[in-house]
Amino acid sequence: MAEQPDYYVKSAEKTLAVLLAFDAAHPLLTVTQVAEAITVSRAAARRFLLTLVDLGYLETDGNAFRQTPRVLDIGASYLSGLTLPQVARPHLQSLAVELAETTALCVLDDQDILYVERIAAPRMHSMNVSIGNRLPAWATSMGRVLVAELPEMAREEFLRKTKLTHFTAKTVSSIDELRTELDAVRAQGWSLVAQELDEGLRGLAVPVYRGAQLLGALNVSVQPGRIGSTSITDEMLPLMRRVAQDIADDFGGRTAART
């Protein structure tokens, strides 16, 4: 093996190797698995992993680690090149045209949702958001879908850190009420939030899964009075679930169903 130049920082190489050890086939890794993947001791792997947790690039439930959306900060590759937002865009466009509503794809970043792609409907509601904007996850359909799918410990940690704000008269009023809502969302696999963040908006969201990997949440924003809540779920949910699966399939190829 060629000798490394004097400027070469081995720890930088290993740090990037830790991040690159995570992929679609290995979204969750233990200390032992990372140590084997980058050929370091378990003690060294643990130090790298915990440092990346402290920096916000990884998260852990105490046993396994996973990447967070903060890895987007490392480069523009997530938002340029062949990325999830690029793959999702034509599907979101088709869905927006078919439903005549605004569609979006979001990911969870700490207590917020982050818009990574959005297609606006011809009729714009009062809340104007764009790619890269953040909203409080607890108050949105996308956020509730993503938080509901977290492991129990991570979900409780999210609730512990949540600071409720009274946005409208319909905003959820307590952490216990929010916890009950998240339990229902997890059981049914979708979330409908009606005018809790903005009086001029209802949102329906479903998770986007590739196998066991949660990629994000697909959302449709619906103007109040345009369609009833029952019709929203009856008419839109099957279509949204199909589009969510199409996005996942196009992003990483067809995979086995979630277990």
XYZ file of N, CA and C in Angstrom:
777
model
N 0.845 -1.203 0.000
C 0.000 0.000 0.000
C 0.873 1.243 0.000
N 0.551 2.209 -0.873
C 1.351 3.425 -0.989
C 1.284 4.231 0.294
N 2.410 4.845 0.629
C 2.468 5.669 1.835
C 1.642 6.932 1.628
N 0.873 7.310 2.667
C 0.035 8.486 2.562
C 0.883 9.749 2.689
N 0.495 10.839 2.017
C 1.243 12.102 2.134
C 1.149 12.664 3.549
N 2.033 13.585 3.864
C 2.114 14.135 5.218
C 0.825 14.810 5.657
N 0.130 15.406 4.692
C -1.082 16.151 5.063
C -2.286 15.237 5.341
N -2.157 13.967 4.981
C -3.310 13.053 5.013
C -3.801 12.855 6.446
N -5.113 13.085 6.680
C -5.721 12.943 8.008
C -6.529 11.649 8.022
N -5.986 10.655 8.662
C -6.615 9.337 8.678
C -8.003 9.377 9.325
N -8.156 10.188 10.370
C -9.448 10.253 11.057
C -10.540 10.807 10.150
N -10.165 11.724 9.229
C -11.148 12.244 8.275
C -11.610 11.133 7.339
N -10.658 10.320 6.899
C -10.994 9.181 6.043
C -11.967 8.246 6.751
N -11.673 7.937 8.020
C -12.508 7.005 8.766
C -13.893 7.588 9.049
N -13.952 8.896 9.298
C -15.247 9.530 9.548
C -16.156 9.406 8.331
N -15.593 9.696 7.140
C -16.383 9.544 5.920
C -16.740 8.089 5.674
N -15.823 7.186 6.017
C -16.100 5.754 5.841
C -17.269 5.315 6.704
N -17.363 5.873 7.908
C -18.502 5.555 8.780
C -19.806 5.963 8.114
N -19.859 7.192 7.594
C -21.083 7.668 6.953
C -21.420 6.848 5.707
N -20.393 6.476 4.952
C -20.613 5.711 3.725
C -20.962 4.250 3.987
N -20.760 3.795 5.213
C -21.133 2.418 5.551
C -22.644 2.231 5.536
N -23.385 3.327 5.696
C -24.846 3.274 5.665
C -25.311 3.395 4.217
N -26.208 2.513 3.812
C -26.769 2.596 2.463
C -28.170 2.017 2.487
N -28.785 1.917 1.315
C -30.168 1.440 1.243
C -30.319 0.043 1.806
N -29.295 -0.776 1.640
C -29.361 -2.146 2.159
C -29.015 -2.219 3.638
N -28.364 -1.170 4.162
C -27.936 -1.170 5.564
C -28.257 0.182 6.202
N -29.555 0.515 6.348
C -29.905 1.811 6.947
C -29.636 1.869 8.443
N -29.580 0.700 9.090
C -29.298 0.603 10.520
C -28.037 -0.226 10.720
N -27.099 0.287 11.515
C -25.860 -0.434 11.773
C -25.508 -0.369 13.254
N -24.973 -1.457 13.779
C -24.487 -1.491 15.150
C -23.017 -1.080 15.180
N -22.497 -0.901 16.381
C -21.080 -0.569 16.530
C -20.216 -1.659 15.902
N -20.561 -2.918 16.157
C -19.782 -4.034 15.626
C -19.789 -4.045 14.104
N -20.941 -3.803 13.503
C -21.036 -3.799 12.044
C -20.210 -2.667 11.434
N -20.229 -1.505 12.063
C -19.423 -0.390 11.558
C -17.944 -0.686 11.717
N -17.571 -1.247 12.862
C -16.166 -1.597 13.089
C -15.664 -2.554 12.019
N -16.480 -3.532 11.657
C -16.096 -4.484 10.619
C -16.046 -3.821 9.247
N -16.986 -2.912 8.981
C -17.074 -2.278 7.663
C -15.890 -1.358 7.388
N -15.372 -0.685 8.421
C -14.285 0.276 8.196
C -12.966 -0.199 8.805
N -12.970 -1.454 9.275
C -11.757 -2.112 9.807
C -11.072 -1.309 10.911
N -11.854 -1.030 11.954
C -11.302 -0.435 13.166
C -11.819 -1.232 14.357
N -11.295 -0.962 15.527
C -11.770 -1.635 16.728
C -13.172 -1.151 17.087
N -13.884 -1.928 17.904
C -15.219 -1.523 18.340
C -15.151 -0.208 19.115
N -14.101 -0.053 19.928
C -13.960 1.174 20.717
C -13.805 2.388 19.802
N -13.003 2.247 18.746
C -12.808 3.352 17.808
C -14.092 3.637 17.036
N -14.761 2.584 16.586
C -16.018 2.764 15.856
C -17.047 3.478 16.719
N -17.106 3.102 17.988
C -18.056 3.735 18.906
C -17.759 5.225 19.047
N -16.486 5.595 19.130
C -16.132 7.012 19.253
C -16.543 7.790 18.007
N -16.279 7.219 16.831
C -16.691 7.875 15.593
C -18.214 8.050 15.549
N -18.931 6.983 15.865
C -20.394 7.008 15.801
C -20.977 8.030 16.772
N -20.518 8.026 18.010
C -21.066 8.944 19.006
C -20.714 10.397 18.687
N -19.554 10.617 18.098
C -19.200 11.967 17.668
C -20.154 12.444 16.582
N -20.462 11.566 15.628
C -21.389 11.928 14.558
C -22.806 12.116 15.082
N -23.168 11.394 16.148
C -24.457 11.629 16.811
C -24.463 13.029 17.424
N -23.389 13.375 18.139
C -23.298 14.703 18.755
C -23.365 15.821 17.716
N -22.803 15.564 16.531
C -22.807 16.553 15.464
C -24.117 16.587 14.686
N -24.994 15.604 14.935
C -26.306 15.593 14.300
C -26.409 14.834 13.004
N -25.333 14.144 12.589
C -25.361 13.399 11.334
C -25.900 11.985 11.490
N -25.883 11.468 12.712
C -26.431 10.151 13.016
C -27.348 10.263 14.218
N -28.225 9.270 14.369
C -29.042 9.136 15.562
C -29.024 7.686 15.990
N -29.325 7.431 17.262
C -29.253 6.078 17.785
C -30.368 5.815 18.777
N -30.790 4.562 18.834
C -31.750 4.152 19.858
C -31.040 3.453 21.013
N -29.712 3.507 21.008
C -28.919 2.859 22.045
C -28.265 1.586 21.571
N -28.804 0.984 20.526
C -28.263 -0.264 19.985
C -27.752 -0.096 18.556
N -28.549 0.553 17.738
C -28.192 0.730 16.331
C -28.168 2.219 15.985
N -27.509 2.532 14.876
C -27.364 3.912 14.427
C -27.968 4.050 13.032
N -28.412 5.261 12.715
C -28.912 5.566 11.374
C -28.554 7.002 11.031
N -28.524 7.310 9.724
C -28.237 8.671 9.295
C -29.436 9.577 9.559
N -29.182 10.868 9.685
C -30.227 11.874 9.780
C -30.180 12.747 8.529
N -31.228 13.540 8.297
C -31.206 14.419 7.127
C -30.053 15.424 7.119
N -29.361 15.586 8.236
C -28.242 16.529 8.263
C -27.102 16.114 7.336
N -27.079 14.851 6.911
C -26.048 14.458 5.948
C -26.172 15.259 4.659
N -27.359 15.894 4.449
C -27.533 16.772 3.281
C -26.537 17.925 3.305
N -26.100 18.315 4.512
C -25.181 19.445 4.622
C -23.808 19.128 4.029
N -23.478 17.868 3.903
C -22.146 17.487 3.444
C -21.961 17.831 1.969
N -23.032 17.822 1.224
C -22.907 18.142 -0.195
C -24.271 18.301 -0.823
N -24.285 18.690 -2.052
C -25.540 18.912 -2.768
C -26.030 17.660 -3.467
N -25.375 16.526 -3.221
C -25.715 15.323 -3.972
C -27.143 14.854 -3.721
N -27.676 15.144 -2.543
C -29.042 14.721 -2.247
C -30.064 15.513 -3.061
N -29.729 16.774 -3.354
C -30.656 17.638 -4.064
C -30.258 17.890 -5.509
N -29.170 17.313 -5.947
C -28.746 17.408 -7.342
C -28.201 16.052 -7.755
N -28.206 15.792 -9.036
C -27.869 14.445 -9.462
C -29.102 13.563 -9.311
N -28.912 12.281 -9.318
C -30.020 11.347 -9.219
C -30.372 11.160 -7.758
N -31.279 11.973 -7.248
C -31.621 11.989 -5.840
C -33.081 11.640 -5.642
N -33.442 11.449 -4.390
C -34.840 11.184 -4.066
C -35.749 12.320 -4.526
N -35.419 13.599 -4.278
C -36.289 14.665 -4.786
C -36.448 14.651 -6.301
N -35.361 14.376 -7.013
C -35.448 14.307 -8.470
C -36.351 13.175 -8.920
N -36.190 12.035 -8.287
C -37.022 10.885 -8.631
C -38.482 11.176 -8.308
N -38.717 11.844 -7.180
C -40.095 12.100 -6.740
C -40.797 13.152 -7.590
N -40.046 14.074 -8.162
C -40.654 15.242 -8.814
C -41.702 14.888 -9.880
N -41.413 14.032 -10.867
C -42.446 13.743 -11.865
C -43.681 13.080 -11.267
N -43.482 12.281 -10.229
C -44.630 11.651 -9.565
C -45.469 12.693 -8.838
N -44.798 13.640 -8.175
C -45.525 14.709 -7.494
C -46.249 15.597 -8.498
N -45.623 15.847 -9.652
C -46.262 16.654 -10.689
C -47.533 15.991 -11.198
N -47.446 14.691 -11.469
C -48.618 13.966 -11.966
C -49.738 13.954 -10.926
N -49.349 13.761 -9.675
C -50.341 13.730 -8.601
C -50.988 15.103 -8.427
N -50.194 16.163 -8.519
C -50.735 17.521 -8.382
C -51.731 17.829 -9.491
N -51.423 17.385 -10.700
C -52.330 17.610 -11.833
C -53.611 16.799 -11.656
N -53.461 15.539 -11.268
C -54.633 14.671 -11.136
C -55.579 15.147 -10.045
N -55.017 15.627 -8.924
C -55.843 16.054 -7.798
C -56.110 17.553 -7.793
N -55.381 18.299 -8.630
C -55.479 19.760 -8.642
C -55.175 20.340 -7.269
N -54.192 19.753 -6.605
C -53.780 20.195 -5.275
C -52.258 20.228 -5.196
N -51.734 20.916 -4.183
C -50.295 20.989 -3.969
C -49.790 19.679 -3.367
N -48.671 19.180 -3.882
C -48.071 17.948 -3.383
C -46.651 18.235 -2.911
N -46.155 17.399 -2.000
C -44.819 17.640 -1.457
C -44.225 16.344 -0.928
N -42.903 16.335 -0.837
C -42.161 15.261 -0.197
C -41.315 15.892 0.897
N -41.403 15.341 2.114
C -40.699 15.898 3.262
C -39.939 14.813 4.001
N -38.897 15.236 4.731
C -38.174 14.347 5.631
C -38.176 14.982 7.015
N -37.873 14.176 8.014
C -37.823 14.645 9.400
C -36.401 15.030 9.755
N -36.242 16.217 10.319
C -34.939 16.671 10.789
C -35.120 17.253 12.189
N -34.790 16.434 13.206
C -34.968 16.803 14.600
C -36.448 17.081 14.867
N -36.840 18.289 15.230
C -38.233 18.587 15.564
C -39.010 19.146 14.378
N -38.359 19.253 13.231
C -38.992 19.870 12.063
C -39.159 18.882 10.922
N -40.056 19.248 10.010
C -40.049 18.612 8.699
C -39.303 19.534 7.757
N -38.618 18.934 6.805
C -37.852 19.673 5.801
C -38.429 19.332 4.437
N -38.851 20.364 3.692
C -39.366 20.149 2.347
C -38.204 19.878 1.397
N -38.181 18.700 0.753
C -37.142 18.400 -0.215
C -37.652 18.466 -1.649
N -38.980 18.449 -1.823
C -39.579 18.671 -3.149
C -41.020 19.109 -2.940
N -41.495 19.977 -3.812
C -42.862 20.498 -3.687
C -43.350 20.968 -5.040
N -44.592 20.599 -5.379
C -45.231 21.029 -6.615
C -46.510 21.773 -6.233
N -46.574 23.039 -6.569
C -47.717 23.864 -6.184
C -48.886 23.664 -7.142
N -50.083 23.683 -6.580
C -51.304 23.657 -7.378
C -51.549 25.040 -7.969
N -52.372 25.138 -9.028
C -52.683 26.459 -9.594
C -53.281 27.412 -8.559
N -54.090 26.860 -7.628
C -54.660 27.697 -6.568
C -53.706 27.655 -5.385
N -53.155 28.773 -5.003
C -52.234 28.820 -3.881
C -52.978 29.209 -2.619
N -52.768 28.452 -1.534
C -53.347 28.829 -0.251
C -52.444 29.845 0.436
N -52.828 30.273 1.631
C -52.123 31.379 2.287
C -50.730 30.992 2.767
N -50.481 29.721 3.015
C -49.158 29.310 3.490
C -48.279 28.985 2.294
N -47.326 29.831 2.021
C -46.459 29.663 0.863
C -45.109 29.133 1.325
N -44.824 27.870 1.044
C -43.554 27.266 1.428
C -42.852 26.767 0.181
N -41.555 26.569 0.280
C -40.772 26.101 -0.853
C -39.742 25.090 -0.384
N -39.007 24.529 -1.326
C -38.003 23.526 -1.020
C -36.981 24.105 -0.043
N -36.680 23.349 0.992
C -35.745 23.793 2.014
C -36.408 24.429 3.212
N -37.699 24.793 3.097
C -38.416 25.362 4.235
C -38.668 24.298 5.295
N -38.816 24.766 6.520
C -39.092 23.879 7.651
C -40.407 24.291 8.311
N -41.081 23.287 8.880
C -42.265 23.511 9.686
C -42.192 22.598 10.905
N -42.847 22.959 11.988
C -42.845 22.084 13.169
C -43.509 20.749 12.856
N -42.784 19.675 13.059
C -43.274 18.355 12.655
C -44.572 17.974 13.367
N -44.696 18.345 14.643
C -45.846 17.911 15.425
C -47.167 18.471 14.898
N -47.118 19.600 14.166
C -48.330 20.278 13.724
C -48.705 19.975 12.288
N -47.988 19.074 11.620
C -48.234 18.789 10.207
C -48.533 17.309 9.991
N -49.255 17.028 8.935
C -49.556 15.633 8.606
C -48.287 14.871 8.261
N -47.360 15.515 7.534
C -46.104 14.862 7.160
C -45.294 14.521 8.399
N -45.184 15.499 9.299
C -44.417 15.280 10.513
C -45.001 14.184 11.377
N -46.313 14.144 11.495
C -46.942 13.126 12.333
C -46.748 11.725 11.757
N -46.791 11.623 10.434
C -46.502 10.329 9.810
C -45.078 9.887 10.126
N -44.124 10.808 10.001
C -42.718 10.464 10.205
C -42.416 10.186 11.675
N -42.962 10.982 12.569
C -42.736 10.769 14.006
C -43.414 9.486 14.470
N -44.605 9.215 13.956
C -45.326 8.007 14.351
C -44.547 6.744 14.004
N -43.739 6.809 12.955
C -42.981 5.640 12.517
C -41.651 5.473 13.268
N -41.301 6.423 14.125
C -40.063 6.299 14.890
C -40.156 5.164 15.908
N -39.027 4.582 16.298
C -39.044 3.637 17.426
C -39.600 4.328 18.666
N -40.157 3.557 19.574
C -40.864 4.138 20.722
C -40.006 5.116 21.517
N -38.754 4.755 21.776
C -37.890 5.637 22.561
C -37.649 6.961 21.846
N -37.432 6.901 20.535
C -37.201 8.117 19.760
C -38.470 8.963 19.698
N -39.621 8.304 19.608
C -40.894 9.014 19.572
C -41.135 9.757 20.890
N -40.845 9.096 21.998
C -41.017 9.736 23.306
C -40.026 10.874 23.497
N -38.817 10.720 22.984
C -37.845 11.805 23.063
C -38.315 13.006 22.258
N -38.896 12.742 21.091
C -39.461 13.821 20.285
C -40.546 14.553 21.073
N -41.444 13.808 21.702
C -42.528 14.425 22.467
C -41.985 15.214 23.656
N -40.933 14.710 24.273
C -40.335 15.400 25.424
C -39.802 16.769 25.013
N -39.286 16.870 23.800
C -38.686 18.117 23.326
C -39.697 19.048 22.656
N -40.913 18.558 22.423
C -41.906 19.345 21.695
C -42.460 20.483 22.543
N -42.494 21.669 21.959
C -43.105 22.843 22.578
C -44.326 23.220 21.742
N -45.517 22.977 22.285
C -46.739 23.245 21.540
C -46.989 24.746 21.412
N -47.516 25.134 20.269
C -47.891 26.520 20.001
C -49.336 26.545 19.524
N -50.099 27.507 20.012
C -51.517 27.603 19.649
C -51.639 28.367 18.331
N -51.496 27.657 17.202
C -51.551 28.307 15.895
C -52.976 28.704 15.515
N -53.941 27.807 15.740
C -55.350 28.071 15.430
C -56.199 27.473 16.548
N -57.498 27.679 16.454
C -58.410 27.113 17.454
C -58.450 25.596 17.385
N -57.996 25.029 16.272
C -58.035 23.582 16.094
C -56.712 22.896 16.437
N -55.691 23.656 16.801
C -54.386 23.078 17.104
C -54.468 22.124 18.287
N -53.780 20.991 18.195
C -53.741 20.033 19.291
C -53.307 20.763 20.565
N -53.962 20.437 21.697
C -53.808 21.274 22.888
C -52.889 20.717 23.956
N -52.479 19.444 23.849
C -51.629 18.865 24.886
C -50.750 17.767 24.298
N -49.665 17.468 25.008
C -48.773 16.392 24.581
C -49.498 15.052 24.631
N -50.349 14.849 25.614
C -51.111 13.587 25.691
C -52.022 13.432 24.485
N -52.648 14.514 24.070
C -53.507 14.473 22.881
C -52.679 14.178 21.642
N -51.511 14.786 21.565
C -50.619 14.543 20.431
C -50.140 13.096 20.424
N -49.809 12.555 21.589
C -49.367 11.154 21.679
C -50.479 10.210 21.193
N -51.707 10.482 21.602
C -52.849 9.670 21.160
C -53.014 9.741 19.650
N -52.829 10.937 19.094
C -52.931 11.113 17.644
C -51.837 10.343 16.925
N -50.621 10.375 17.453
C -49.511 9.645 16.832
C -49.750 8.138 16.877
N -50.319 7.653 17.958
C -50.652 6.225 18.044
C -51.652 5.840 16.960
N -52.645 6.709 16.741
C -53.650 6.432 15.702
C -53.022 6.470 14.316
N -52.138 7.435 14.093
C -51.455 7.546 12.792
C -50.622 6.306 12.528
N -49.888 5.856 13.527
C -49.055 4.657 13.361
C -49.913 3.438 13.022
N -51.076 3.320 13.660
C -51.952 2.169 13.435
C -52.585 2.194 12.050
N -52.978 3.378 11.581
C -53.691 3.454 10.308
C -52.773 3.693 9.105
N -51.556 4.209 9.360
C -50.608 4.390 8.280
C -50.769 5.666 7.483
N -51.493 6.640 8.009
C -51.657 7.931 7.336
C -52.065 8.980 8.360
N -51.944 10.251 7.964
C -52.327 11.339 8.864
C -53.091 12.407 8.099
N -54.178 12.862 8.699
C -54.943 13.985 8.180
C -54.958 15.065 9.250
N -54.382 16.221 8.935
C -54.347 17.352 9.864
C -55.189 18.472 9.266
N -56.234 18.857 9.989
C -57.186 19.835 9.476
C -57.048 21.171 10.193
N -56.459 22.146 9.530
C -56.405 23.540 9.980
C -55.808 23.710 11.377
N -54.795 22.911 11.692
C -54.116 23.059 12.986
C -52.941 24.026 12.895
N -52.311 24.109 11.741
C -51.177 25.010 11.547
C -51.593 26.290 10.823
N -52.586 26.159 9.959
C -53.058 27.282 9.154
C -54.553 27.082 8.921
N -55.350 28.115 9.174
C -56.801 27.978 9.050
C -57.238 27.742 7.612
N -56.350 27.978 6.665
C -56.711 27.770 5.273
C -56.151 26.499 4.685
N -55.883 25.488 5.528
C -55.191 24.321 4.982
C -55.524 23.036 5.725
N -55.750 21.993 4.946
C -55.772 20.625 5.461
C -54.705 19.833 4.719
N -54.062 18.911 5.423
C -53.019 18.120 4.799
C -53.197 16.636 5.060
N -52.989 15.840 4.028
C -53.029 14.386 4.134
C -51.653 13.857 3.770
N -51.131 12.940 4.568
C -49.785 12.430 4.317
C -49.723 10.927 4.522
N -48.845 10.295 3.737
C -48.556 8.857 3.884
C -47.037 8.684 3.883
N -46.541 7.637 4.522
C -45.093 7.393 4.500
C -44.649 6.848 3.152
N -43.404 7.124 2.807
C -42.790 6.557 1.606
C -41.729 5.577 2.068
N -42.008 4.300 1.887
C -41.117 3.238 2.332
C -40.489 2.536 1.141
N -39.208 2.251 1.263
C -38.527 1.337 0.332
C -38.114 0.131 1.149
N -38.888 -0.936 1.049
C -38.669 -2.058 1.948
C -38.908 -1.604 3.369
N -37.907 -1.779 4.246
C -38.024 -1.359 5.640
C -37.500 0.047 5.872
N -36.994 0.717 4.823
C -36.386 2.033 4.969
C -37.415 3.129 4.722
N -37.607 3.984 5.712
C -38.511 5.115 5.580
C -37.780 6.251 4.872
N -38.214 6.582 3.657
C -37.551 7.605 2.862
C -38.057 9.005 3.187
N -39.335 9.114 3.511
C -39.918 10.420 3.771
C -41.427 10.301 3.847
N -42.089 11.444 3.726
C -43.552 11.483 3.760
C -44.067 12.229 2.542
N -45.080 11.662 1.906
C -45.753 12.276 0.760
C -46.989 12.998 1.265
N -47.161 14.244 0.836
C -48.251 15.074 1.335
C -49.049 15.690 0.197
N -50.361 15.803 0.435
C -51.238 16.586 -0.436
C -51.935 17.618 0.435
N -51.879 18.885 0.017
C -52.562 19.969 0.726
C -53.915 20.209 0.070
N -54.956 20.318 0.893
C -56.325 20.419 0.374
C -56.997 21.666 0.926
N -57.564 22.469 0.043
C -58.281 23.667 0.467
C -59.543 23.288 1.244
N -59.817 23.951 2.372
C -61.046 23.684 3.121
C -62.287 23.922 2.265
N -63.283 23.073 2.411
C -64.534 23.241 1.689
C -64.518 22.674 0.296
N -63.326 22.329 -0.204
C -63.255 21.808 -1.567
C -63.662 20.340 -1.624
N -63.332 19.612 -0.582
C -63.667 18.192 -0.524
C -63.781 17.796 0.940
N -64.757 16.957 1.283
C -64.976 16.561 2.665
C -63.870 15.657 3.184
N -63.720 15.603 4.520
C -62.659 14.795 5.119
C -62.790 13.323 4.758
N -64.024 12.803 4.756
C -64.215 11.396 4.394
C -63.807 11.155 2.946
N -64.162 12.074 2.070
C -63.795 11.933 0.664
C -62.290 12.034 0.470
N -61.642 12.865 1.298
C -60.188 12.985 1.201
C -59.543 11.625 1.384
N -59.906 10.945 2.464
C -59.285 9.651 2.739
C -59.761 8.581 1.770
N -61.033 8.589 1.423
C -61.559 7.565 0.521
C -61.012 7.703 -0.895
N -60.925 8.934 -1.382
C -60.549 9.165 -2.771
C -59.044 9.350 -2.964
N -58.390 9.993 -2.006
C -56.981 10.341 -2.197
C -56.010 9.289 -1.677
N -56.361 8.619 -0.583
C -55.414 7.694 0.037
C -54.927 6.599 -0.908
N -55.819 5.890 -1.597
C -55.317 4.827 -2.491
C -54.352 5.355 -3.548
N -54.659 6.522 -4.105
C -53.796 7.119 -5.124
C -52.456 7.528 -4.514
N -52.487 8.145 -3.344
C -51.257 8.580 -2.695
C -50.375 7.396 -2.325
N -50.962 6.325 -1.852
C -50.175 5.140 -1.503
C -49.520 4.540 -2.738
N -50.230 4.553 -3.846
C -49.644 4.039 -5.089
C -48.474 4.913 -5.534
N -48.656 6.225 -5.452
C -47.583 7.151 -5.843
C -46.385 7.006 -4.910
N -46.641 6.847 -3.614
C -45.548 6.650 -2.652
C -44.739 5.410 -3.010
N -45.416 4.346 -3.395
C -44.705 3.125 -3.778
C -43.950 3.314 -5.093
N -44.542 4.060 -6.015
C -43.859 4.328 -7.288
C -42.568 5.120 -7.058
N -42.620 6.098 -6.163
C -41.418 6.875 -5.841
C -40.348 5.968 -5.261
N -40.743 5.125 -4.322
C -39.784 4.216 -3.690
C -39.191 3.248 -4.703
N -40.020 2.714 -5.584
C -39.540 1.768 -6.592
C -38.565 2.430 -7.560
N -38.896 3.644 -8.002
C -38.023 4.345 -8.948
C -36.724 4.789 -8.296
N -36.771 5.060 -7.003
C -35.571 5.532 -6.316
C -34.560 4.408 -6.102
N -35.046 3.223 -5.725
C -34.087 2.183 -5.403
C -34.389 0.826 -5.979
N -35.330 0.732 -6.910
C -35.688 -0.563 -7.441
C -36.736 -1.231 -6.584
N -37.447 -2.144 -7.156
C -38.506 -2.812 -6.417
C -37.909 -3.698 -5.329
N -38.507 -3.572 -4.135
C -37.987 -4.294 -2.971
C -39.084 -5.108 -2.329
N -38.650 -5.978 -1.422
C -39.620 -6.796 -0.711
C -40.485 -5.912 0.168
N -41.689 -6.381 0.468
C -42.592 -5.631 1.316
C -42.025 -5.483 2.710
N -42.491 -4.434 3.401
C -42.045 -4.206 4.773
C -42.472 -5.346 5.670
N -41.601 -5.645 6.658
C -41.967 -6.640 7.663
C -42.229 -5.959 8.967
